[in-house]
XYZ file of C-alpha atoms in Angstrom:
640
model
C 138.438 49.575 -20.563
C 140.506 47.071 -18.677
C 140.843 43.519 -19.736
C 141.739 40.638 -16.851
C 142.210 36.875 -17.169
C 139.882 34.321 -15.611
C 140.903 31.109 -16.501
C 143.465 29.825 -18.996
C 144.988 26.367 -19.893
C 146.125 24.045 -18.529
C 143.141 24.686 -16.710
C 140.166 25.032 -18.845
C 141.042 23.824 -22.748
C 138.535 24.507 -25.134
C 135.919 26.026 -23.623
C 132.661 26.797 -26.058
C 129.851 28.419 -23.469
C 129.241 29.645 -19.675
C 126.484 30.650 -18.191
C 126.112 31.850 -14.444
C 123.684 30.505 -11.541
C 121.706 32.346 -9.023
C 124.760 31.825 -6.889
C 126.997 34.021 -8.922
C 128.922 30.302 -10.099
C 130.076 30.651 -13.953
C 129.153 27.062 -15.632
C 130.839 25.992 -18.673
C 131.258 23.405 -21.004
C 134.132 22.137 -23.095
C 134.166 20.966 -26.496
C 138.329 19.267 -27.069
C 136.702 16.803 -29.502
C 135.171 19.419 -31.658
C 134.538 18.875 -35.091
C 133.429 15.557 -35.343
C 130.853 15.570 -38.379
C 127.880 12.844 -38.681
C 127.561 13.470 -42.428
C 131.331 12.840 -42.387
C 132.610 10.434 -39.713
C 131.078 6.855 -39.820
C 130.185 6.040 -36.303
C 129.614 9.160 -34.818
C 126.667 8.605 -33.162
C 128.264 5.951 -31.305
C 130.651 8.607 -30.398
C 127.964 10.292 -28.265
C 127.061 7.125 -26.619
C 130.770 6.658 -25.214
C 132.718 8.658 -22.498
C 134.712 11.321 -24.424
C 136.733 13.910 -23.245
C 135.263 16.640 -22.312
C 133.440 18.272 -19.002
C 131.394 20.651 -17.531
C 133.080 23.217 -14.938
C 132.151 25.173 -12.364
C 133.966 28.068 -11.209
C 132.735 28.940 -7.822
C 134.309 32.530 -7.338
C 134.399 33.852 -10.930
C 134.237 37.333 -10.385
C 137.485 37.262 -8.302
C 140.571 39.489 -9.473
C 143.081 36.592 -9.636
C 142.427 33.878 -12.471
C 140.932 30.722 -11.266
C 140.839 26.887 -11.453
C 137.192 25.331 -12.125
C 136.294 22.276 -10.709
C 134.900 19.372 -12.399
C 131.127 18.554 -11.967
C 130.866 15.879 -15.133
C 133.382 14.683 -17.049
C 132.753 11.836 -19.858
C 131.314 14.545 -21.832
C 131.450 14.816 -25.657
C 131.114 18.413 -27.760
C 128.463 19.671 -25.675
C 127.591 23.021 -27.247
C 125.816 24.297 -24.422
C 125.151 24.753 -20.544
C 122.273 26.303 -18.835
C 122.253 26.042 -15.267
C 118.652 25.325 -13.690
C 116.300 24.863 -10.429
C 118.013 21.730 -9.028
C 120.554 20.942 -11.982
C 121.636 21.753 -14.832
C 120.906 21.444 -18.967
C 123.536 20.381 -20.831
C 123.154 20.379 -25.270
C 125.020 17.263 -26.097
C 124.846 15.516 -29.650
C 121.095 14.429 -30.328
C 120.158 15.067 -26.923
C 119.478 17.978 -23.813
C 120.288 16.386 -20.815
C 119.934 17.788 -16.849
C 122.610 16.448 -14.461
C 122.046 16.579 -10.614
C 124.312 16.209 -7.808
C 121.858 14.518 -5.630
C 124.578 13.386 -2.975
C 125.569 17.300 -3.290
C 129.361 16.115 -3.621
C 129.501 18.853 -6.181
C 130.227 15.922 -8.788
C 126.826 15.224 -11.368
C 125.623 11.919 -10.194
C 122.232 11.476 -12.196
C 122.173 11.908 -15.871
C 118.185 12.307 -17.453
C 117.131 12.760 -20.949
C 115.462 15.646 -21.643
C 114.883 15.740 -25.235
C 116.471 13.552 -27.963
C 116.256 13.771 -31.671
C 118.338 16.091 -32.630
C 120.360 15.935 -35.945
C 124.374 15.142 -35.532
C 125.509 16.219 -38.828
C 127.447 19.272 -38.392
C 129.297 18.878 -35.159
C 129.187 23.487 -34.787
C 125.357 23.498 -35.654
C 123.933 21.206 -32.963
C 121.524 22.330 -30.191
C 123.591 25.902 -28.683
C 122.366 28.750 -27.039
C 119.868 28.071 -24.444
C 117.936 30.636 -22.492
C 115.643 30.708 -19.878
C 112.414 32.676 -21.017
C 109.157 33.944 -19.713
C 106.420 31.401 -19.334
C 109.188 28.785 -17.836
C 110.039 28.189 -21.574
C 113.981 27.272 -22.242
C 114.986 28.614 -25.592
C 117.905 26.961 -27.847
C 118.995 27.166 -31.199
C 119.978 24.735 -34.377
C 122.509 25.438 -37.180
C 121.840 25.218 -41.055
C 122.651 21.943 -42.056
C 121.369 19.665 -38.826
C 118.157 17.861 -38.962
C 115.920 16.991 -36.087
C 113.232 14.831 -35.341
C 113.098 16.305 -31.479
C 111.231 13.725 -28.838
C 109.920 14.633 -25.961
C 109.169 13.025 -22.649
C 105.366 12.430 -23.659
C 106.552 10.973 -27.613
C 105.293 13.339 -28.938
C 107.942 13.913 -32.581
C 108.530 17.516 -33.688
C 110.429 18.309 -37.310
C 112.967 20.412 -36.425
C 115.537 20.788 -40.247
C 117.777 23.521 -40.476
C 118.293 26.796 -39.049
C 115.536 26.887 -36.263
C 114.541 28.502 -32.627
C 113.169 26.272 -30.562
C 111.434 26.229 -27.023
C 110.916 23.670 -24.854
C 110.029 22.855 -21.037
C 112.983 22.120 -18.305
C 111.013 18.598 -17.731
C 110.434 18.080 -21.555
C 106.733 18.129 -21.698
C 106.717 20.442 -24.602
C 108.814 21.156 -27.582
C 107.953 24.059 -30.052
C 109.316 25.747 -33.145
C 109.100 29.466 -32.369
C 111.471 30.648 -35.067
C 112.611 29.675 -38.867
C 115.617 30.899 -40.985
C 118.912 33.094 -40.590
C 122.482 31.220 -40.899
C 123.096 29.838 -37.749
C 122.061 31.965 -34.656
C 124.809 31.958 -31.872
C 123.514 35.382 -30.232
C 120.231 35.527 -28.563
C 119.107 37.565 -25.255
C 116.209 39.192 -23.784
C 116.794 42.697 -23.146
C 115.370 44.405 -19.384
C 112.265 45.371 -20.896
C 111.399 41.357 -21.954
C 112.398 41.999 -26.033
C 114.144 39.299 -27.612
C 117.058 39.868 -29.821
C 119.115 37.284 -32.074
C 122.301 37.268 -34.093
C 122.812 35.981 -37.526
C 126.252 34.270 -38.244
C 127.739 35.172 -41.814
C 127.021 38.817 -41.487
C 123.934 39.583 -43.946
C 122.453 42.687 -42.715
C 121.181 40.704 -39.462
C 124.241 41.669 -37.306
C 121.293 41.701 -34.649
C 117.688 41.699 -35.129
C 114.395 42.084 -32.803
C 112.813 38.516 -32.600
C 108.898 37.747 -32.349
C 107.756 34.696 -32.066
C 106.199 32.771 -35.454
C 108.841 34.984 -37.789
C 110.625 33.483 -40.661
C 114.305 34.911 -41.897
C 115.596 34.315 -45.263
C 118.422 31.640 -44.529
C 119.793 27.956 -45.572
C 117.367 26.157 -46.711
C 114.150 28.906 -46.701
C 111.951 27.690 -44.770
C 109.092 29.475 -43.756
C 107.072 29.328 -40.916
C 104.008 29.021 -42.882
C 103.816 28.932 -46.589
C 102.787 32.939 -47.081
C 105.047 34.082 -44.142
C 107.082 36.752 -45.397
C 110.708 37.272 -44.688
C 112.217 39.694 -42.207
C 114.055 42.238 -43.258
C 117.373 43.266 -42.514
C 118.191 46.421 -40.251
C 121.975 46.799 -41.020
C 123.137 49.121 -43.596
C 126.546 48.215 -42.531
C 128.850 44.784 -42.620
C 130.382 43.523 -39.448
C 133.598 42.160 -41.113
C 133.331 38.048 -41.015
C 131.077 35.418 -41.539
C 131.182 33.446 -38.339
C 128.998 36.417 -35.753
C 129.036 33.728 -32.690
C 128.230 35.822 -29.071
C 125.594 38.568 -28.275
C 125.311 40.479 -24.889
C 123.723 43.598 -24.190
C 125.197 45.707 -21.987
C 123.342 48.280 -19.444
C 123.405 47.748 -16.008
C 123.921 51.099 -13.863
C 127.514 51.528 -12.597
C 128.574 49.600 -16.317
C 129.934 50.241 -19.592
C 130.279 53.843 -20.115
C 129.520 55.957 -23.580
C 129.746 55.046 -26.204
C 128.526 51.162 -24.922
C 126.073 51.761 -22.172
C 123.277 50.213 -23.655
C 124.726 48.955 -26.678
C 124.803 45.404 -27.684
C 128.037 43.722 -27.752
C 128.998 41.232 -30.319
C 131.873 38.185 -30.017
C 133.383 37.860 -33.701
C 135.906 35.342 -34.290
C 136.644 35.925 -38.075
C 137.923 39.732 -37.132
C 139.319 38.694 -33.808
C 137.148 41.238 -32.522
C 134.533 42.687 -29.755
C 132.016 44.972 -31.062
C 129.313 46.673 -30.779
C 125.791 47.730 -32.302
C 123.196 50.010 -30.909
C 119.695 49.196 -31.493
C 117.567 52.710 -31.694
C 113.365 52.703 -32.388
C 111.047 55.339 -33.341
C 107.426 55.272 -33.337
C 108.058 51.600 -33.741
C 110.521 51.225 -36.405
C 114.187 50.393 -36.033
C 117.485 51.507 -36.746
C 120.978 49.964 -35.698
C 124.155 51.584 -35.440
C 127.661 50.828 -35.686
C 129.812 51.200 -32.864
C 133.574 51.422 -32.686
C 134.888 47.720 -31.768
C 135.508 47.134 -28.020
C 138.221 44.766 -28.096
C 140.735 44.490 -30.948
C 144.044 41.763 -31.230
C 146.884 41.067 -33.585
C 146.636 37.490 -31.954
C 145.896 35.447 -34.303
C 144.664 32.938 -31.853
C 142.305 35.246 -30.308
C 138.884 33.802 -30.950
C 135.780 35.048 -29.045
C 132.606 33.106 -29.954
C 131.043 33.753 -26.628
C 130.019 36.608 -24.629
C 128.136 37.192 -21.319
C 127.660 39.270 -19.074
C 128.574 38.169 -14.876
C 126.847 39.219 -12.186
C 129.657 41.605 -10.958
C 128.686 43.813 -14.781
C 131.580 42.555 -15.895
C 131.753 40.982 -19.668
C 133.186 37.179 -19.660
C 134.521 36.464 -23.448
C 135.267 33.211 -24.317
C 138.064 32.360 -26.083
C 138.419 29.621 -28.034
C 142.058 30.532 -28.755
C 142.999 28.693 -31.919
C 144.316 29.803 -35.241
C 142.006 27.788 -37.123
C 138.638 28.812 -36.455
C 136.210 28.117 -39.417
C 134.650 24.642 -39.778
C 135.625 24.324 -43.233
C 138.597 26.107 -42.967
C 141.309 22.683 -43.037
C 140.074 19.029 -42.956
C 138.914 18.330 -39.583
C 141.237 16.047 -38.564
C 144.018 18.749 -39.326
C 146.673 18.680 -36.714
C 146.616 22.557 -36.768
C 143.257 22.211 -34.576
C 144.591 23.062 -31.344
C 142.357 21.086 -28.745
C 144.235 21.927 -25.558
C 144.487 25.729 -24.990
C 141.264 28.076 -24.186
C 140.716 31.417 -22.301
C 138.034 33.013 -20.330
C 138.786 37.044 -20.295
C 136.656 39.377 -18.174
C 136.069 43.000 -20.272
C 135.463 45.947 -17.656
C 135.328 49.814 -17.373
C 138.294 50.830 -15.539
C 135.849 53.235 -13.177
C 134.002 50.358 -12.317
C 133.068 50.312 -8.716
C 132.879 46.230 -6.961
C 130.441 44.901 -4.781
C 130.094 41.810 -2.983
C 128.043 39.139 -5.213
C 124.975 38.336 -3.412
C 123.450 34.463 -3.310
C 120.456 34.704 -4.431
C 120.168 30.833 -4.531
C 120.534 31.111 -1.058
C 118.933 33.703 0.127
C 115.403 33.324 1.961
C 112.118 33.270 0.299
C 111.236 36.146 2.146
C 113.919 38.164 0.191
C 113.853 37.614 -2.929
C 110.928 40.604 -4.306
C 113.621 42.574 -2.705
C 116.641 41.242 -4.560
C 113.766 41.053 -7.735
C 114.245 45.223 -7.300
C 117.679 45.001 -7.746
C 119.392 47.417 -10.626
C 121.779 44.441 -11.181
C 119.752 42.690 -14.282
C 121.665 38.926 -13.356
C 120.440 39.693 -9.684
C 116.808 40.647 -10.294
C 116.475 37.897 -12.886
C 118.464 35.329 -10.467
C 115.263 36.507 -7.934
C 112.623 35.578 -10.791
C 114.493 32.426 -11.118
C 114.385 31.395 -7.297
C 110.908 32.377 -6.944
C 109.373 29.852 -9.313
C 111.638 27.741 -8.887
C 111.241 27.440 -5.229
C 107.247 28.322 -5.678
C 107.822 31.117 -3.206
C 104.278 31.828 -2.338
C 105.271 34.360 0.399
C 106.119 36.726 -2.143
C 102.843 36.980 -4.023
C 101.380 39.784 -2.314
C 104.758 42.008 -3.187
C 105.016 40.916 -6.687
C 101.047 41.990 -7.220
C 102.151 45.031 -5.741
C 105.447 45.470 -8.023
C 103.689 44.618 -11.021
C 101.466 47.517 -10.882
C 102.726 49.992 -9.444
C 103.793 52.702 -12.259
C 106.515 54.238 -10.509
C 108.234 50.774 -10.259
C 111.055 50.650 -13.068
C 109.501 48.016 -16.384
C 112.070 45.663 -15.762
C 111.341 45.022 -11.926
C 107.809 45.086 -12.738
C 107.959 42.248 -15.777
C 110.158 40.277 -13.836
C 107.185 40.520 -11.111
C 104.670 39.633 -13.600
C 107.072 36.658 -14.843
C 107.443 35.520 -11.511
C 103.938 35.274 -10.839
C 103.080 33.644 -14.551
C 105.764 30.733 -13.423
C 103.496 30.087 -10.338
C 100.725 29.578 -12.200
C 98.487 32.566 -11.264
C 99.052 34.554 -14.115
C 95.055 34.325 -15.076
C 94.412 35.782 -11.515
C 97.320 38.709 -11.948
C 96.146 39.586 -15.704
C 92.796 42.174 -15.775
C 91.639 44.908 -17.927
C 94.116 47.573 -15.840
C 97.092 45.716 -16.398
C 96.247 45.165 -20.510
C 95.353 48.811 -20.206
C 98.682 49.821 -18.500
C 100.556 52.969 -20.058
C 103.393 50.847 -20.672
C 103.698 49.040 -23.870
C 106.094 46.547 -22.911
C 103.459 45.522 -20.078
C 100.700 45.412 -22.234
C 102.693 42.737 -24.522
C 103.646 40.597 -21.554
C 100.486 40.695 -20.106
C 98.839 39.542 -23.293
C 101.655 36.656 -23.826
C 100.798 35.543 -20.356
C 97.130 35.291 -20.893
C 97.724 33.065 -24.035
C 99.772 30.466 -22.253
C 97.157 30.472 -19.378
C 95.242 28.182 -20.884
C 91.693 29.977 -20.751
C 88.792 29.011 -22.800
C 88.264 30.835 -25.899
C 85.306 33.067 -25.155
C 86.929 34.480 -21.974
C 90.432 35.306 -23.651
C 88.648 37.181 -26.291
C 86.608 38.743 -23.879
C 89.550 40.148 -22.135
C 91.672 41.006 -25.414
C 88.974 42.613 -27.212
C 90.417 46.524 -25.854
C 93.237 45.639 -27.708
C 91.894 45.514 -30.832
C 92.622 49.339 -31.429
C 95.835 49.205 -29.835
C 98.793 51.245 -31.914
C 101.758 48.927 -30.589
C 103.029 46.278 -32.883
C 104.104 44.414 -30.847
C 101.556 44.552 -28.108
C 98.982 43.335 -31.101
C 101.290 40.736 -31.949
C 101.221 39.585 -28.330
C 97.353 39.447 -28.473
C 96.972 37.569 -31.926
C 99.236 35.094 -30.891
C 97.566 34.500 -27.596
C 94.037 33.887 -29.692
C 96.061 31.752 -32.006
C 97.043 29.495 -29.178
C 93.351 28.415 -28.511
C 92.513 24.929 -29.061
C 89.015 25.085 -29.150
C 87.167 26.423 -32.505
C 85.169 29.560 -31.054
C 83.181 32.114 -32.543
C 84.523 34.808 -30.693
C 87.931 34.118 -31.047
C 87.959 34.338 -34.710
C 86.098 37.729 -34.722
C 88.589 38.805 -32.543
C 90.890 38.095 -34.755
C 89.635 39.442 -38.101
C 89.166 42.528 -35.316
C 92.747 42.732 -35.548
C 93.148 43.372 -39.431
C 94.940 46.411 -41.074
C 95.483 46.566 -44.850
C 99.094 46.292 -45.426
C 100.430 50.035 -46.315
C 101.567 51.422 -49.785
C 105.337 51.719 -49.871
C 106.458 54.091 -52.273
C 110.432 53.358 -52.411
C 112.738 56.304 -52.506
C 115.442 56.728 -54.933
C 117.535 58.571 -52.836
C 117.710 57.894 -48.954
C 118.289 54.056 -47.744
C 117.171 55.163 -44.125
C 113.708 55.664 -45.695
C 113.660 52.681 -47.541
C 114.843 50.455 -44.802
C 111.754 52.006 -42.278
C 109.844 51.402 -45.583
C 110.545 48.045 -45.730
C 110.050 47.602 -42.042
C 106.647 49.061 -42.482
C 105.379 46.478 -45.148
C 106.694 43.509 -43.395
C 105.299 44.751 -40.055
C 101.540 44.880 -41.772
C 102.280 41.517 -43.278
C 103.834 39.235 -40.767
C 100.677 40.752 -38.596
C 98.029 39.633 -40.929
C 100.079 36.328 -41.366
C 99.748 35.513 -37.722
C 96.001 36.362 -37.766
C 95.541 34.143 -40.585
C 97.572 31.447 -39.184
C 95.400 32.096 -36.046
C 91.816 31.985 -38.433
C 93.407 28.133 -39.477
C 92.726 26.738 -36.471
C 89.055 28.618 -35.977
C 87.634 27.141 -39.842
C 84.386 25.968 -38.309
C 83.770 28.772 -36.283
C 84.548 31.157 -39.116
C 82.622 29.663 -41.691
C 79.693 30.166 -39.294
C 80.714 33.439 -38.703
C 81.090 34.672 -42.635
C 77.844 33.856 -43.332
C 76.332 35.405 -40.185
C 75.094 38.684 -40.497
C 77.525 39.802 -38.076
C 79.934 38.455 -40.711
C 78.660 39.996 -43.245
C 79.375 43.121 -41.976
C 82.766 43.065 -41.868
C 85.233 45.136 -44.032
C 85.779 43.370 -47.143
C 89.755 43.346 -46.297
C 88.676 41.372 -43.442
C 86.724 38.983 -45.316
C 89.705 38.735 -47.769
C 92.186 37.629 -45.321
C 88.886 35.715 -43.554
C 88.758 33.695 -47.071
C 92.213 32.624 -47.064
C 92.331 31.037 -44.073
C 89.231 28.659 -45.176
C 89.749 25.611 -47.451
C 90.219 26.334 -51.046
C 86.625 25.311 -51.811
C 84.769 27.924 -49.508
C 87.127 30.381 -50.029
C 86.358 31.565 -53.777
C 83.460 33.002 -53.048
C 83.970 34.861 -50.006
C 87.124 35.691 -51.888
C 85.392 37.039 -54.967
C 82.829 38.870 -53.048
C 85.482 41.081 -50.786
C 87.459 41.504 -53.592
C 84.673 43.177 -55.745
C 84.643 45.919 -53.070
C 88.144 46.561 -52.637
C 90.257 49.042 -54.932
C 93.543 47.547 -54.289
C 94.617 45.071 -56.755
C 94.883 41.353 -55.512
C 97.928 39.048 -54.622
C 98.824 36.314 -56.154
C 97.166 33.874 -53.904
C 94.388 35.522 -54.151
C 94.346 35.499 -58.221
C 95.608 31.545 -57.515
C 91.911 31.070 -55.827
C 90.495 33.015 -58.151
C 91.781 31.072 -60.943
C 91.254 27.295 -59.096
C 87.799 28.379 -58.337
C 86.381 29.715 -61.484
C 83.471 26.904 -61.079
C 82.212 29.366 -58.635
C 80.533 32.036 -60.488
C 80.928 34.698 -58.001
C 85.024 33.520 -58.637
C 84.573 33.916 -62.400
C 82.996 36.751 -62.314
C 85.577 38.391 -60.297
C 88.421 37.226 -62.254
C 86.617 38.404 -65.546
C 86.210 41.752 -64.078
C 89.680 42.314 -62.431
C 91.023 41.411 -66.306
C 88.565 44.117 -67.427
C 90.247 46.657 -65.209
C 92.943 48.633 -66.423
C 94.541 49.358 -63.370
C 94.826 45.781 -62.385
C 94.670 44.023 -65.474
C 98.771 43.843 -66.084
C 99.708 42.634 -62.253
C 96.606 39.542 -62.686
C 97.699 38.516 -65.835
C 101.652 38.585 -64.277
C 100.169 36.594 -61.366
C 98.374 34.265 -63.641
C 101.439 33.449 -65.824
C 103.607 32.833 -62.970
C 100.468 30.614 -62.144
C 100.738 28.654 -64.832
C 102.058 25.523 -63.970
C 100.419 25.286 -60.898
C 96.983 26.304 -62.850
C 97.017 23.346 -65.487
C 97.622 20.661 -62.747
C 94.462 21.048 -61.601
């Protein structure tokens, strides 16, 4: 490995983020008045409303051998935390708001400044907004720190909570803003890996070094929250600590022509604490995961070396920034210590010392009529760059070659999800979904083209319709992709909610071992697989109450298993559910949960609910684990 300089003061000082444009251009943002604290510094909201001191940079040749000078395209900033170049402009995370700037005179200097979103909590000046990403479904991912809380406004008024360690989403013109993801401590790591997988970073180093993401799961974290009240938490993958509690950069590395062994494919981690690069591979087996520790990349007896960001350029090159400062941790001296340094910074650029260079291509600037070609491309910032261009542009020429790319088997997953994405950000992503492609031998296809039929907007009776294969499909996370899309629907529908109680599996005995950690990990991973699935279907049945009320007492609905009509009951208000509870619970061997005993025990008006509870106290084999439940119940139980 060879390491090279990019940009150092008096240049660039304090440098927190880059990102790179479809023109090969590395963005970034500074952050020289970092930490200023709104549960600390009277007036510091004002601060954000004043021209501070810091900028956003572009360096227009950043893959050059020599080190480089950035120009200035806004200055007048203060702490943004994050850049994310865009279509026409680009989003900047600055104090309670996400702002695009445009250089509509194309001067290269910002001259228009728009809200995007605003709301966002100011408290802890190193937990505000960070970490934005440009998903599928034209969605722009970002992240919020543990202590921050946000009342998030969008362009239409509509107000979203958003407390404590979050992921959110939101649209470029902010139309929409959604909570996709609750818990961890403070996520500064988050990518999407070539076969459309997210993947997120947890801070302080508690067996979540890096972790698969779906959307809709909760992490234990600051604060617990849950994305619904009987979410259960992820569990962590590591067996191993990272050294630190400040994790602050992910990457993944794997472009052809890259990192060699033992990093080819290995995701690479920016830790400050250790003054450190390193690295983690992420291994599955018949769905179920298993991380490994690498050696570190980059080690330094600097003790001013601080990485806290990491990305890969389009030459395959890793960019590390470096906030270069002794002090690193927020708490570490009071902020206004004059040991902050808030004038030096460094932007290094991590490469194999085979590496073979190649001319950067403009993808920005190519024609329409190129970009499926550059969309091929084994360069993962090219081909996404291409994805980029042709929504952004609406390229409509290249329709007819994405249909072809997205289908054709032979064509590598990444080119063909990037085609599929493509045509999902022009809108025709009901027209490019059918049966074939939900049947296609390719998991990761299946899942995308499931995710894309729940953001299409179709009525209810004609997504279920097209889901319904899916119903015996063996991928988690393809069936994740499909429950979700039916728990998108607006409209109650009969159909949908059979579709979903389609979708139930009993969660799985889990025997623990007293001898091998690997098997209790995939254990673990197991149980909270079957669970967070049945929580999404339930959370799904929530929004379908009429239609499944109808439904239970159909005779179609009274055919179903009894562990559908269990879950079925718990997603119906308290005072239908105690019968249909009671009656599915008669026929069922395994003992009940504790929310079920709760409904049980609130409902014992019901006879069919008495009768139940009377007879599950009668059983041997279940009498202990109610009568635990119900004492635990207790308080709960005599306020009603």
């Amino acid at each position: 490995m060879e390491i090279d300089l990019v940009a150092s003061d008096p240049a660039i000082q304090k440098v927190v983020d880059i990102a790179f444009d479809d023109s090969g251009r590395m963005w970034a943002v500074t952050a020289v008045e970092y930490p200023v604290d709104g549960n600390e510094t009277p007036g510091a909201a004002e601060l954000y409303e004043k021209e501070g001191r810091d900028r956003v940079l572009v360096f227009d040749t950043p893959c050059a051998r020599e080190p480089q000078t950035p120009r200035v395209f806004a200055a007048g900033m203060v702490m943004p935390m994050s850049v994310l170049p865009i279509s026409d402009g680009v989003l900047v995370a600055q104090g309670s708001k996400i702002l695009m700037l445009r250089d509509r005179d194309r001067d290269g200097v910002a001259d228009q400044r728009e809200v995007v979103l605003d709301g966002f909590g100011i408290q802890d000046s190193h937990l505000m907004p960070h970490r934005m990403l440009r998903g599928p479904g034209e969605w722009i991912y970002v992240m919020q720190g543990a202590f921050n809380s946000s009342r998030v406004v969008t362009k239409l008024g509509e107000i979203i909570p958003f407390d404590q360690c979050k992921i959110g989403r939101f649209k470029a013109d902010g139309s929409k803003f959604e909570v996709v993801g609750t818990g961890l401590n403070n996520i500064w790591g988050f990518v999407i890996d070539p076969r459309g997988e997210m993947w997120i970073q947890e801070a302080n180093d508690l067996g979540f070094p890096v972790v698969p993401f779906s959307i809709g799961e909760s992490y234990p974290g600051i604060g617990d929250h849950r994305a619904q009240p009987y979410a259960p938490w992820s569990v962590p993958l590591a067996r191993f600590s990272m050294g630190g509690t400040g994790l602050s950069g992910l990457a993944l590395s794997g472009d052809a022509g890259g990192f060699a062994a033992p990093f080819d494919g290995a995701m690479i981690l920016a830790n400050p604490i250790a003054r450190s690069i390193q690295a983690v591979r992420a291994t599955e087996a018949d769905g179920l995961r298993e991380l490994e520790k690498l050696p570190d990349v980059v080690t330094s007896s600097d003790e001013w070396f601080r990485p806290i960001a990491v990305h890969f350029g389009p030459d395959g090159c890793l960019y590390i920034v470096d906030w270069y400062n002794k002090i690193i941790s927020h708490n570490e001296v009071p902020r206004d210590d004059p040991a902050r340094d808030r004038t030096h910074g460094r932007i290094w650029r991590l490469r194999q010392n085979t590496q073979v260079f190649s001319a950067i291509p403009d993808v920005a600037g190519a024609p329409d009529s190129a970009l499926s070609e550059h969309l091929c491309a084994s360069s993962t910032w090219e081909a996404r760059a291409a994805w980029h261009q042709i929504v952004d542009r609406r390229a409509a020429v290249a329709v007819p070659r994405l249909a072809e790319l997205m289908r054709e088997e032979n064509v590598l997953t990444p080119t063909r999800l990037l085609a599929l994405w493509s045509l999902e950000g022009l809108g025709l992503a009901n027209q490019a979904v059918d049966a074939e492609l939900l049947a296609d031998k390719d998991p990761a296809i299946r899942r995308e083209a499931a995710r894309a039929l729940g953001e299409a907007a179709l009525d209810g009776a004609t997504l279920a319709s097209m889901l319904a294969p899916l119903a015996q499909e063996r991928d988690q996370s393809v069936r994740l992709a499909a429950i979700r899309a039916l728990g998108r629907v607006g409209e109650d529908n009969e159909a949908v909610a059979a579709l979903l109680l389609a979708f139930v599996r009993p969660a799985p005995t889990v025997t623990p071992s007293a001898t091998d950690p690997r098997e209790n990990t995939q254990s673990e991973q197991l149980r909270y697989q079957r669970e967070f699935e049945r929580s999404q279907i339930r959370e799904g049945l929530e929004r379908q109450r009429v239609s499944l009320a109808a439904l239970l007492s159909s005779a179609e609905g009274t055919a179903l298993s009894p562990e559908m009509r269990a879950l079925a009951a718990l997603a119906l208000t308290p005072a239908a559910a105690a019968s249909v509870l009671a009656e599915a619970l008669s026929k069922l061997t395994r003992a009940p949960s504790q929310e079920e005993v709760a409904l049980l025990a609130g409902g014992v008006d019901d006879p069919g609910a008495r009768a139940c509870l009377d007879g599950l106290l009668a059983d041997e084999s279940k009498r202990e684990g109610v009568l635990e439940h119900l004492w635990a119940l207790r308080a709960r139980l005599n306020a009603v």
